CSV table of C-alpha atoms in Angstrom, one decimal:
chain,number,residue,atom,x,y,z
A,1,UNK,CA,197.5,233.2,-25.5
A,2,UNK,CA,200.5,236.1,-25.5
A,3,UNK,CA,203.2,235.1,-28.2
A,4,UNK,CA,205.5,235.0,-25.0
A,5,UNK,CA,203.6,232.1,-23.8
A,6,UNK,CA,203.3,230.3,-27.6
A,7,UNK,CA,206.7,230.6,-28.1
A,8,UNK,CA,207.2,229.2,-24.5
A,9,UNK,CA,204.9,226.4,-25.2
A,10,UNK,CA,206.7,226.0,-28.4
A,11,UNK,CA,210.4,225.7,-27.1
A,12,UNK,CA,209.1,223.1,-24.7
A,13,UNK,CA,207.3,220.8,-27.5
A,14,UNK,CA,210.6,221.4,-29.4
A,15,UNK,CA,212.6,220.1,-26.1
A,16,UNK,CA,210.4,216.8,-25.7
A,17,UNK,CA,210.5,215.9,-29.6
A,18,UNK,CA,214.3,216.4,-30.0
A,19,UNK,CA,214.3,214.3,-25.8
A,20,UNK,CA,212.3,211.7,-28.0
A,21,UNK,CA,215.2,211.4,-30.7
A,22,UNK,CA,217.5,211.4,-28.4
A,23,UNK,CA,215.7,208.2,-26.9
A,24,UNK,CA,215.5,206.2,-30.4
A,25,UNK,CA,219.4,207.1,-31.1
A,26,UNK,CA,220.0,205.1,-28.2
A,27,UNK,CA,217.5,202.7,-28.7
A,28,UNK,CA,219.7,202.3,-31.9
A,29,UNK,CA,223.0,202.2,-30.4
A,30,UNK,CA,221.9,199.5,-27.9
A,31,UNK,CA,220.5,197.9,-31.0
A,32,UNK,CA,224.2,198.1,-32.9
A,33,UNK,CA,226.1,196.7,-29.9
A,34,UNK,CA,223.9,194.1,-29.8
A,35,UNK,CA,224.5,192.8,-33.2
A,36,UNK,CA,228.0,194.0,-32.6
A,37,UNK,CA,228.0,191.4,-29.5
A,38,UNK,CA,226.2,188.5,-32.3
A,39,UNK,CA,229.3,188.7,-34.3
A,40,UNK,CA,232.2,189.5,-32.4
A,41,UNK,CA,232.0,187.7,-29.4
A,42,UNK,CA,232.8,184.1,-28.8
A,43,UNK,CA,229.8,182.0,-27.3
A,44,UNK,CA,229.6,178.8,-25.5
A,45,UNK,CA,226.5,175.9,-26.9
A,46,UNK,CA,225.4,173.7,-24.8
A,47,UNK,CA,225.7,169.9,-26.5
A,48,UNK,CA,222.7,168.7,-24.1
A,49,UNK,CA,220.3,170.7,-21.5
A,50,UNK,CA,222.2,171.7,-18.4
A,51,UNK,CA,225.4,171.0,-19.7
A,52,UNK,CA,228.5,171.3,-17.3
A,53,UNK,CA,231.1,171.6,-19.7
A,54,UNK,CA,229.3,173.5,-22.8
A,55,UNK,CA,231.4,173.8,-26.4
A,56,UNK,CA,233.5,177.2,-26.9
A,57,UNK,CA,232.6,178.5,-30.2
A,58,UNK,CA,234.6,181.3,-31.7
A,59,UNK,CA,232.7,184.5,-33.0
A,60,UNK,CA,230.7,184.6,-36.2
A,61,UNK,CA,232.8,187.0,-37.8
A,62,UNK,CA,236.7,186.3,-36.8
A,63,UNK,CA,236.9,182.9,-36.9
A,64,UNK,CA,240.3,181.0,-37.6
A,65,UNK,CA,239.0,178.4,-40.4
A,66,UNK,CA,237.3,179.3,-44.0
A,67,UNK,CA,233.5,180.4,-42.3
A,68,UNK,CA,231.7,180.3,-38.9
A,69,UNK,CA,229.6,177.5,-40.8
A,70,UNK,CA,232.4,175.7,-41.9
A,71,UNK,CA,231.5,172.8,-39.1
A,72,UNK,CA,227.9,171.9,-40.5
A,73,UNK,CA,229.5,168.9,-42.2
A,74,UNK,CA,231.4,167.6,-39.1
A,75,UNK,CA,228.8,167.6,-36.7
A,76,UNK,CA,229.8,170.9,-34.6
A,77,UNK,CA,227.2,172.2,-32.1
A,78,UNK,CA,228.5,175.8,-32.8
A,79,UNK,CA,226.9,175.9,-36.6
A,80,UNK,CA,223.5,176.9,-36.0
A,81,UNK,CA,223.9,178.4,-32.6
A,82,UNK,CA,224.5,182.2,-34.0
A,83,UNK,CA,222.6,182.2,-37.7
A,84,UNK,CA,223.5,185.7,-39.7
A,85,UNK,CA,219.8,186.1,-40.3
A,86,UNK,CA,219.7,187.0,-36.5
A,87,UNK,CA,222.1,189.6,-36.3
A,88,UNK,CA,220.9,191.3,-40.0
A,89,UNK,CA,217.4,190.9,-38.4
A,90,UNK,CA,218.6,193.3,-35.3
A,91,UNK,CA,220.9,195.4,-37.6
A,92,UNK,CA,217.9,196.3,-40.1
A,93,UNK,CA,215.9,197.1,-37.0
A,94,UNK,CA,218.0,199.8,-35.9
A,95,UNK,CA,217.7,201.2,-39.5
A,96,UNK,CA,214.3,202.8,-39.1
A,97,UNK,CA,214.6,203.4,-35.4
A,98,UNK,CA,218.2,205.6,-36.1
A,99,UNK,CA,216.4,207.2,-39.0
A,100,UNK,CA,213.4,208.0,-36.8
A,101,UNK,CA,215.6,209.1,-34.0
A,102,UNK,CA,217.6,211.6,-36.3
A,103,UNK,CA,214.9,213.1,-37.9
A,104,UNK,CA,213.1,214.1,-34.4
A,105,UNK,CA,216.3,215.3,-32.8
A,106,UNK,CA,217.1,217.3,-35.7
A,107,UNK,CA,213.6,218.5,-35.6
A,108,UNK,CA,213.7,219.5,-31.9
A,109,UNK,CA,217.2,221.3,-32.2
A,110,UNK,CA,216.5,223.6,-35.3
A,111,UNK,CA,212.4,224.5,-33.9
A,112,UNK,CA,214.7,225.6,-30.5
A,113,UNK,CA,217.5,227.6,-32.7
A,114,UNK,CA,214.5,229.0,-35.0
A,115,UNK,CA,212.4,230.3,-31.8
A,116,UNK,CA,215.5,231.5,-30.1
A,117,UNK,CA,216.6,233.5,-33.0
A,118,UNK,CA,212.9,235.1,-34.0
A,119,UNK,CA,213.2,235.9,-29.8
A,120,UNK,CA,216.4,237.7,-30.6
A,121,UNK,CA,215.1,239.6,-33.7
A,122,UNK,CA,212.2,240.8,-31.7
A,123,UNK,CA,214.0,241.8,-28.8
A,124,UNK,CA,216.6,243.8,-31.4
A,125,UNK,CA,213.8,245.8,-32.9
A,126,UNK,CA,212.8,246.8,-30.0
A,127,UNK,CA,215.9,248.2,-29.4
A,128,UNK,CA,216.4,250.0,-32.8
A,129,UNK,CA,212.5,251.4,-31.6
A,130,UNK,CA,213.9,252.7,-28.8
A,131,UNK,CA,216.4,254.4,-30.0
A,132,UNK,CA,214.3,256.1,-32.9
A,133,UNK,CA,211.8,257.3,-30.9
């Protein structure tokens, strides 16, 4: 194989491993608005299946009394509808996966910029060949 072709072959393997980063980052960011979503946004429980007039709950995270769990005493539905363990679950999920996702991009981009750059130092000594000889 001509080093024209490696380093072609090379650029492209560079291209799909920083394309795979680029795919876990938003695997990650789909993961953050989710447990955004868990926290922030108000929800509606059902108090028995097929409910027509379910209970509005407010979010997990801005609520107007002491704690999102301050019901469990009075009997609210809304208590265990939205537990923290879910949303820390999906936010420690898209730990690994961001981590993952930025190590492969950052991979990909500097193996492009480091091929490009040993392209342009070849093609310069040619140059400085050429015009010594």
């Amino acid at each position: 194989m001509r080093s024209r072709e490696y380093d072609l072959d090379f650029r492209d393997k560079a291209s799909r491993i920083r394309a795979w980063g680029i795919c876990l980052l938003v695997v990650a960011g789909v993961l953050w608005t989710w447990c955004g979503v868990l926290l922030l946004a108000p929800y509606e429980v059902d108090r028995k299946p097929d409910d027509q007039y379910p209970e509005e709950c407010e979010s997990r995270l801005l609520t107007e009394g002491g704690t999102a769990n301050e019901g469990l005493s009075k009997g609210d539905y809304c208590e265990n509808e939205r537990d923290w363990p879910e949303a820390l679950a999906v936010l420690g999920l898209s730990v690994p996966v961001s981590s993952a996702g930025v190590a492969l991009l950052t991979i990909g981009t500097v193996s492009r910029r480091m091929s490009a750059h040993a392209e342009a130092m070849r093609e310069l000594d040619k140059i400085a060949d050429a015009r010594k000889a």
